Every structure is written in C-alpha cells, then in structure tokens.
Amino acid sequence: MTQTVTPELRQWIIEQSTAGCMPEAVLEAMVKAGWQPDVAEAALEQTLRDHLQKLGAGRAAAPAPVQAPAQAPAQATALEMATVRVPDIALSGSPRRLDAGDRMVDVIISVTQPRVVVLGGLLSHEECDGLIEASRPRLARSLTVQTATGGEELNPDRTSNGMFFNRGESELVKRIEARIARLVNWPVENGEGIQVLNYKVGAEYKPHYDYFDPAEPGTPTILKRGGQRVGTVVMYLNEPPRGGGTTFPDIGLEVAPVRGNAVFFSYNRPHPGTLTLHGGAPVLEGEKWVATKWMRERVFE
C-alpha cells in the first residue's frame, strides 16, 4: 500500500516539534498511527529540513531579532536539535555545474534523503597525483576512533593504509580545502585535516557511520575538539579496474571510484535514521586511493 504524505501531516510534524516533542517521539506516534516506518522517517526528515530552510530565509530577510529575555530557557527546542545546520551544496534550480571558486565542478547525482551529491571533477588529475605522492612516505595501517575511550585503535573492518595532512599544511591542501568549503558552505576551520587512504586488493571498509556514537563513553572527549561530525567528502584519486566503490546500503546506492570525482553526504544528528550508513567495497583488482574530508559542528582544533 502506498502512503501519501499530505500537507496536513507536514503541518502536524512542525507543530509537534515546535511544541517540544523529540523527533523520536514524533516518529513513534506516526508509526503507531499506521504510517510505515520508512515513510514516516522520510516525511519527518524532509519536513524538518524544509521548515529549517524557510526559517533561514526568513531570518536573512528580517531585521536583527530582539534579545531574548533573561528568563528564556537556554535549552534548544526539539526542532532546532533535529534540524541542526549542516554542510550542504546549493542545488536550487538543478544546476548541472557548480562554481567552486577556482574551477567548475559537475553535479552527477543528487539524492535528497539522505543528502548525497556525487561531484564530477572536484580534483584535477594533477591534484590527485600530488596528494598520492605527498602521502606515500607517511602511510601506516589505518586506525579508527575508539569511542569507548576517545583514543584510536586498529579495526578489522578497516583494512587500509592511511595518513592525515594537517589542515592547510601545503598549498595543494589549502586549495582543496578552500574549494570544498565553498561548495558545501562550511568554514575551512570546521574541517578535520584531509586523510588519504590506500586500499590494496581485498582491502575494504565495512559499512559504518561517520558520526560519533553518543552512547559511547569516549564520545564526550572526542567532541571537545569541534563537536560532532556533520558532513563527509570522499575524493577518488585513482580508478581501480574493479571494485572499490562507496556503498550506501540503506538507499541501494554505490558510487564508482572515478579519478577526480567525489561524493559528499551530510547527517544532521548521530542516528541511523539519517540513512548515512556507508562503506568502501573490497578492491577486486588493482588498488584504490581516496582522500576523505570530515566536517565538524564547530572549529576543529
């Protein structure tokens, strides 16, 4: 049975959220009322996203707001928590190409929910080669963040070698970081350093989320450096003959690793409902080189 999301339902979602109901409670009420979970989840996410955009447009056109009285509650409303501002690419009017400042970038695929955009020609071939060569002497077995302690650990789900550039450590890195910041409308200083990864035949990164699990005891320590991760850009530096794509299991999407191309995705809360589960499929022939840029809520130090 097909369920249609009506204007009345959207209005009800906004009313519940602005009244202080948590998103999880709104979703639960919809499911109990007979809505299919996937339809309810998509309706909630899209409605809140659209509402936030309208609020943002209204703020831009309105005069500066009067300061709230001292007794106003400091805690954010459920709507604000559910629709935290995240990196995004301006795609109104369905542009085929985007101005990245120093080069034009193609829009190959655009998905609304979750927000996934495949970009063509984000990097030149010379820039791809430059990142690979600069990273080679510094490669080591890739680690993952250990959310139980806030440290790092070897993870059998991630069988690659990698390294991190410091933010702005070279002209090449600065140029790429500025380009990404312009495209996704997010400050350079809110980004982690670019990470380069090398996958040999059989190497992979099993499906995972990039945000830090709030339930893990080490997460508060991790978040001190800039808050949650809210966006990711994966850039392909070469083309393995077979395998090595970036998979999004929740939406049935696999992005092929094409040299110079990239995939961007964002997530407005640390929850599986963002549908941003993704992984690096095993390399079946040759090797794969990628560069990853993660964006944080605040300045990353």
Tab-separated table of N, CA and C in Angstrom, residues 51-162:
chain	number	residue	atom	x	y	z
A	51	HIS	N	11.390	23.061	6.639
A	51	HIS	CA	10.998	24.095	7.590
A	51	HIS	C	12.202	24.924	8.019
A	52	LEU	N	13.343	24.255	8.231
A	52	LEU	CA	14.556	24.973	8.616
A	52	LEU	C	14.990	25.931	7.508
A	53	GLN	N	14.897	25.491	6.258
A	53	GLN	CA	15.272	26.358	5.144
A	53	GLN	C	14.388	27.602	5.100
A	54	LYS	N	13.094	27.435	5.359
A	54	LYS	CA	12.183	28.580	5.373
A	54	LYS	C	12.527	29.527	6.509
A	55	LEU	N	12.859	28.944	7.685
A	55	LEU	CA	13.245	29.775	8.814
A	55	LEU	C	14.505	30.557	8.490
A	56	GLY	N	15.466	29.883	7.825
A	56	GLY	CA	16.711	30.543	7.468
A	56	GLY	C	16.480	31.685	6.500
A	57	ALA	N	15.607	31.469	5.518
A	57	ALA	CA	15.302	32.520	4.558
A	57	ALA	C	14.623	33.697	5.246
A	58	GLY	N	13.764	33.386	6.208
A	58	GLY	CA	13.083	34.449	6.930
A	58	GLY	C	14.035	35.270	7.773
A	59	ARG	N	15.006	34.579	8.383
A	59	ARG	CA	15.982	35.295	9.206
A	59	ARG	C	16.833	36.208	8.349
A	60	ALA	N	17.170	35.743	7.146
A	60	ALA	CA	18.028	36.544	6.272
A	60	ALA	C	17.337	37.834	5.847
A	61	ALA	N	16.011	37.794	5.691
A	61	ALA	CA	15.276	38.963	5.217
A	61	ALA	C	14.817	39.864	6.352
A	62	ALA	N	14.782	39.335	7.577
A	62	ALA	CA	14.227	40.074	8.699
A	62	ALA	C	15.293	40.906	9.390
A	63	PRO	N	14.885	41.954	10.119
A	63	PRO	CA	15.838	42.731	10.896
A	63	PRO	C	16.372	41.911	12.053
A	64	ALA	N	17.438	42.387	12.681
A	64	ALA	CA	18.041	41.659	13.791
A	64	ALA	C	17.011	41.434	14.884
A	65	PRO	N	16.927	40.226	15.430
A	65	PRO	CA	15.920	39.925	16.437
A	65	PRO	C	16.219	40.631	17.753
A	66	VAL	N	15.150	40.916	18.490
A	66	VAL	CA	15.311	41.479	19.827
A	66	VAL	C	15.880	40.414	20.734
A	67	GLN	N	16.793	40.798	21.628
A	67	GLN	CA	17.424	39.814	22.508
A	67	GLN	C	16.381	39.173	23.398
A	68	ALA	N	16.482	37.867	23.568
A	68	ALA	CA	15.514	37.137	24.375
A	68	ALA	C	15.637	37.548	25.836
A	69	PRO	N	14.534	37.548	26.574
A	69	PRO	CA	14.604	37.894	27.991
A	69	PRO	C	15.453	36.896	28.755
A	70	ALA	N	15.965	37.353	29.903
A	70	ALA	CA	16.892	36.514	30.669
A	70	ALA	C	16.256	35.226	31.119
A	71	GLN	N	14.926	35.220	31.322
A	71	GLN	CA	14.287	34.014	31.825
A	71	GLN	C	13.989	32.996	30.724
A	72	ALA	N	14.292	33.321	29.465
A	72	ALA	CA	14.020	32.378	28.377
A	72	ALA	C	14.840	31.122	28.568
A	73	PRO	N	14.301	29.934	28.321
A	73	PRO	CA	15.043	28.696	28.525
A	73	PRO	C	16.234	28.612	27.602
A	74	ALA	N	17.350	28.128	28.130
A	74	ALA	CA	18.577	28.024	27.346
A	74	ALA	C	18.581	26.778	26.478
A	75	GLN	N	17.788	25.766	26.832
A	75	GLN	CA	17.800	24.501	26.102
A	75	GLN	C	17.168	24.674	24.722
A	76	ALA	N	17.791	24.114	23.685
A	76	ALA	CA	17.262	24.209	22.327
A	76	ALA	C	15.962	23.438	22.210
A	77	THR	N	15.070	23.894	21.331
A	77	THR	CA	13.836	23.159	21.097
A	77	THR	C	14.129	21.881	20.340
A	78	ALA	N	13.181	20.973	20.340
A	78	ALA	CA	13.366	19.713	19.622
A	78	ALA	C	13.558	19.961	18.138
A	79	LEU	N	12.858	20.971	17.596
A	79	LEU	CA	13.011	21.268	16.173
A	79	LEU	C	14.437	21.685	15.867
A	80	GLU	N	15.010	22.568	16.706
A	80	GLU	CA	16.380	23.016	16.483
A	80	GLU	C	17.355	21.859	16.592
A	81	MET	N	17.109	20.952	17.537
A	81	MET	CA	18.002	19.806	17.711
A	81	MET	C	17.918	18.869	16.513
A	82	ALA	N	16.707	18.719	15.964
A	82	ALA	CA	16.524	17.776	14.867
A	82	ALA	C	17.011	18.343	13.547
A	83	THR	N	17.084	19.680	13.447
A	83	THR	CA	17.442	20.286	12.180
A	83	THR	C	18.674	21.170	12.338
A	84	VAL	N	19.655	20.676	13.080
A	84	VAL	CA	20.905	21.397	13.250
A	84	VAL	C	21.504	21.713	11.881
A	85	ARG	N	22.087	22.897	11.757
A	85	ARG	CA	22.662	23.297	10.474
A	85	ARG	C	23.823	22.388	10.127
A	86	VAL	N	23.867	21.956	8.889
A	86	VAL	CA	24.911	21.050	8.436
A	86	VAL	C	25.451	21.548	7.095
A	87	PRO	N	26.621	21.062	6.690
A	87	PRO	CA	27.117	21.411	5.352
A	87	PRO	C	26.112	20.980	4.288
A	88	ASP	N	26.014	21.752	3.224
A	88	ASP	CA	25.121	21.375	2.133
A	88	ASP	C	25.577	22.085	0.862
A	89	ILE	N	25.197	21.531	-0.254
A	89	ILE	CA	25.534	22.089	-1.563
A	89	ILE	C	24.290	22.749	-2.141
A	90	ALA	N	24.411	23.985	-2.565
A	90	ALA	CA	23.269	24.723	-3.094
A	90	ALA	C	22.884	24.181	-4.472
A	91	LEU	N	21.755	23.495	-4.514
A	91	LEU	CA	21.317	22.879	-5.766
A	91	LEU	C	19.949	23.380	-6.210
A	92	SER	N	19.522	24.522	-5.688
A	92	SER	CA	18.248	25.073	-6.148
A	92	SER	C	18.363	25.443	-7.628
A	93	GLY	N	17.335	25.125	-8.361
A	93	GLY	CA	17.362	25.352	-9.801
A	93	GLY	C	18.020	24.228	-10.569
A	94	SER	N	18.401	23.162	-9.876
A	94	SER	CA	19.003	21.974	-10.503
A	94	SER	C	20.168	22.306	-11.431
A	95	PRO	N	21.206	22.947	-10.909
A	95	PRO	CA	22.353	23.277	-11.762
A	95	PRO	C	23.115	22.029	-12.187
A	96	ARG	N	23.642	22.057	-13.402
A	96	ARG	CA	24.475	20.950	-13.870
A	96	ARG	C	25.912	21.118	-13.423
A	97	ARG	N	26.336	22.384	-13.254
A	97	ARG	CA	27.712	22.672	-12.848
A	97	ARG	C	27.702	23.669	-11.693
A	98	LEU	N	28.732	23.578	-10.845
A	98	LEU	CA	28.851	24.439	-9.675
A	98	LEU	C	30.171	25.201	-9.731
A	99	ASP	N	30.131	26.443	-9.277
A	99	ASP	CA	31.331	27.265	-9.223
A	99	ASP	C	32.036	27.003	-7.898
A	100	ALA	N	33.204	26.364	-7.954
A	100	ALA	CA	33.963	26.045	-6.749
A	100	ALA	C	35.060	27.068	-6.495
A	101	GLY	N	34.968	28.215	-7.127
A	101	GLY	CA	35.936	29.265	-6.922
A	101	GLY	C	37.042	29.257	-7.954
A	102	ASP	N	37.846	28.188	-7.958
A	102	ASP	CA	38.963	28.114	-8.896
A	102	ASP	C	38.739	27.104	-10.008
A	103	ARG	N	37.581	26.427	-9.998
A	103	ARG	CA	37.235	25.506	-11.078
A	103	ARG	C	35.745	25.200	-11.019
A	104	MET	N	35.207	24.742	-12.128
A	104	MET	CA	33.810	24.324	-12.192
A	104	MET	C	33.729	22.834	-11.915
A	105	VAL	N	32.699	22.442	-11.171
A	105	VAL	CA	32.521	21.052	-10.762
A	105	VAL	C	31.158	20.573	-11.241
A	106	ASP	N	31.095	19.374	-11.782
A	106	ASP	CA	29.846	18.825	-12.308
A	106	ASP	C	29.016	18.167	-11.208
A	107	VAL	N	27.691	18.276	-11.330
A	107	VAL	CA	26.763	17.549	-10.469
A	107	VAL	C	26.338	16.294	-11.224
A	108	ILE	N	26.729	15.129	-10.730
A	108	ILE	CA	26.442	13.869	-11.420
A	108	ILE	C	25.195	13.205	-10.854
A	109	ILE	N	25.108	13.120	-9.534
A	109	ILE	CA	23.949	12.519	-8.863
A	109	ILE	C	23.599	13.391	-7.666
A	110	SER	N	22.312	13.590	-7.430
A	110	SER	CA	21.859	14.317	-6.250
A	110	SER	C	20.726	13.542	-5.590
A	111	VAL	N	20.906	13.192	-4.324
A	111	VAL	CA	19.888	12.495	-3.539
A	111	VAL	C	19.486	13.414	-2.395
A	112	THR	N	18.180	13.543	-2.180
A	112	THR	CA	17.689	14.449	-1.143
A	112	THR	C	17.730	13.820	0.233
A	113	GLN	N	17.258	12.591	0.358
A	113	GLN	CA	17.183	11.935	1.655
A	113	GLN	C	17.737	10.522	1.578
A	114	PRO	N	18.939	10.325	2.102
A	114	PRO	CA	19.818	11.291	2.754
A	114	PRO	C	20.422	12.255	1.732
A	115	ARG	N	21.027	13.325	2.206
A	115	ARG	CA	21.668	14.269	1.295
A	115	ARG	C	22.980	13.664	0.811
A	116	VAL	N	22.987	13.241	-0.452
A	116	VAL	CA	24.179	12.676	-1.087
A	116	VAL	C	24.325	13.348	-2.439
A	117	VAL	N	25.510	13.874	-2.726
A	117	VAL	CA	25.767	14.506	-4.012
A	117	VAL	C	27.078	13.955	-4.561
A	118	VAL	N	27.025	13.413	-5.775
A	118	VAL	CA	28.233	12.946	-6.450
A	118	VAL	C	28.726	14.068	-7.345
A	119	LEU	N	29.978	14.442	-7.166
A	119	LEU	CA	30.574	15.579	-7.865
A	119	LEU	C	31.595	15.101	-8.888
A	120	GLY	N	31.535	15.643	-10.073
A	120	GLY	CA	32.490	15.290	-11.120
A	120	GLY	C	33.571	16.337	-11.259
A	121	GLY	N	34.825	15.892	-11.262
A	121	GLY	CA	35.929	16.811	-11.471
A	121	GLY	C	36.195	17.745	-10.315
A	122	LEU	N	35.962	17.292	-9.082
A	122	LEU	CA	36.291	18.132	-7.935
A	122	LEU	C	37.797	18.391	-7.884
A	123	LEU	N	38.585	17.367	-8.245
A	123	LEU	CA	40.037	17.494	-8.276
A	123	LEU	C	40.539	17.299	-9.705
A	124	SER	N	41.615	17.973	-10.030
A	124	SER	CA	42.288	17.709	-11.303
A	124	SER	C	43.133	16.448	-11.152
A	125	HIS	N	43.535	15.859	-12.275
A	125	HIS	CA	44.387	14.676	-12.210
A	125	HIS	C	45.728	15.004	-11.560
A	126	GLU	N	46.224	16.213	-11.797
A	126	GLU	CA	47.489	16.625	-11.183
A	126	GLU	C	47.347	16.725	-9.666
A	127	GLU	N	46.206	17.200	-9.209
A	127	GLU	CA	45.979	17.288	-7.760
A	127	GLU	C	45.858	15.897	-7.147
A	128	CYS	N	45.203	14.981	-7.846
A	128	CYS	CA	45.123	13.600	-7.362
A	128	CYS	C	46.522	13.010	-7.197
A	129	ASP	N	47.333	13.164	-8.226
A	129	ASP	CA	48.695	12.632	-8.164
A	129	ASP	C	49.490	13.297	-7.044
A	130	GLY	N	49.281	14.605	-6.865
A	130	GLY	CA	50.008	15.320	-5.831
A	130	GLY	C	49.681	14.820	-4.435
A	131	LEU	N	48.403	14.538	-4.169
A	131	LEU	CA	48.019	14.019	-2.861
A	131	LEU	C	48.599	12.629	-2.632
A	132	ILE	N	48.570	11.793	-3.664
A	132	ILE	CA	49.114	10.443	-3.530
A	132	ILE	C	50.605	10.488	-3.209
A	133	GLU	N	51.355	11.263	-3.979
A	133	GLU	CA	52.807	11.299	-3.798
A	133	GLU	C	53.197	11.924	-2.456
A	134	ALA	N	52.472	12.942	-2.032
A	134	ALA	CA	52.782	13.575	-0.750
A	134	ALA	C	52.457	12.668	0.431
A	135	SER	N	51.519	11.751	0.238
A	135	SER	CA	51.109	10.882	1.340
A	135	SER	C	51.944	9.605	1.456
A	136	ARG	N	52.552	9.157	0.365
A	136	ARG	CA	53.236	7.855	0.349
A	136	ARG	C	54.211	7.661	1.511
A	137	PRO	N	55.103	8.621	1.784
A	137	PRO	CA	56.087	8.383	2.842
A	137	PRO	C	55.476	8.319	4.244
A	138	ARG	N	54.231	8.709	4.398
A	138	ARG	CA	53.622	8.806	5.726
A	138	ARG	C	52.525	7.776	5.955
A	139	LEU	N	52.352	6.819	5.029
A	139	LEU	CA	51.288	5.840	5.177
A	139	LEU	C	51.578	4.860	6.314
A	140	ALA	N	50.524	4.502	7.026
A	140	ALA	CA	50.594	3.489	8.080
A	140	ALA	C	49.232	2.824	8.155
A	141	ARG	N	49.142	1.681	8.814
A	141	ARG	CA	47.863	0.982	8.933
A	141	ARG	C	46.806	1.925	9.514
A	142	SER	N	45.668	2.008	8.833
A	142	SER	CA	44.621	2.943	9.238
A	142	SER	C	44.041	2.584	10.594
A	143	LEU	N	43.807	3.625	11.388
A	143	LEU	CA	43.164	3.480	12.686
A	143	LEU	C	41.760	4.057	12.606
A	144	THR	N	40.923	3.680	13.547
A	144	THR	CA	39.612	4.297	13.686
A	144	THR	C	39.512	4.889	15.081
A	145	VAL	N	38.603	5.845	15.238
A	145	VAL	CA	38.402	6.451	16.549
A	145	VAL	C	37.777	5.429	17.479
A	146	GLN	N	38.332	5.312	18.678
A	146	GLN	CA	37.820	4.374	19.672
A	146	GLN	C	36.856	5.125	20.580
A	147	THR	N	35.567	4.984	20.299
A	147	THR	CA	34.591	5.771	21.047
A	147	THR	C	34.451	5.322	22.496
A	148	ALA	N	34.987	4.158	22.839
A	148	ALA	CA	34.921	3.716	24.226
A	148	ALA	C	35.854	4.529	25.116
A	149	THR	N	36.937	5.063	24.528
A	149	THR	CA	37.918	5.799	25.328
A	149	THR	C	38.207	7.197	24.791
A	150	GLY	N	37.884	7.450	23.514
A	150	GLY	CA	38.239	8.709	22.899
A	150	GLY	C	39.560	8.661	22.175
A	151	GLY	N	40.224	7.486	22.190
A	151	GLY	CA	41.501	7.321	21.510
A	151	GLY	C	41.333	6.716	20.131
A	152	GLU	N	42.373	6.004	19.654
A	152	GLU	CA	42.345	5.355	18.352
A	152	GLU	C	42.691	3.880	18.511
A	153	GLU	N	42.273	3.081	17.507
A	153	GLU	CA	42.524	1.653	17.584
A	153	GLU	C	42.567	1.051	16.184
A	154	LEU	N	43.236	-0.103	16.072
A	154	LEU	CA	43.156	-0.893	14.848
A	154	LEU	C	41.782	-1.538	14.784
A	155	ASN	N	41.182	-1.533	13.592
A	155	ASN	CA	39.838	-2.065	13.431
A	155	ASN	C	39.852	-3.059	12.276
A	156	PRO	N	39.486	-4.337	12.534
A	156	PRO	CA	39.491	-5.334	11.452
A	156	PRO	C	38.523	-5.013	10.325
A	157	ASP	N	37.573	-4.100	10.549
A	157	ASP	CA	36.632	-3.715	9.496
A	157	ASP	C	37.256	-2.735	8.518
A	158	ARG	N	38.440	-2.205	8.869
A	158	ARG	CA	39.082	-1.194	8.024
A	158	ARG	C	40.483	-1.673	7.677
A	159	THR	N	40.641	-2.219	6.480
A	159	THR	CA	41.907	-2.842	6.087
A	159	THR	C	42.613	-1.996	5.040
A	160	SER	N	42.990	-0.786	5.423
A	160	SER	CA	43.666	0.125	4.513
A	160	SER	C	44.873	0.722	5.216
A	161	ASN	N	45.709	1.413	4.430
A	161	ASN	CA	46.795	2.212	4.983
A	161	ASN	C	46.451	3.673	4.756
A	162	GLY	N	46.823	4.533	5.695
A	162	GLY	CA	46.440	5.924	5.551
A	162	GLY	C	47.310	6.880	6.329
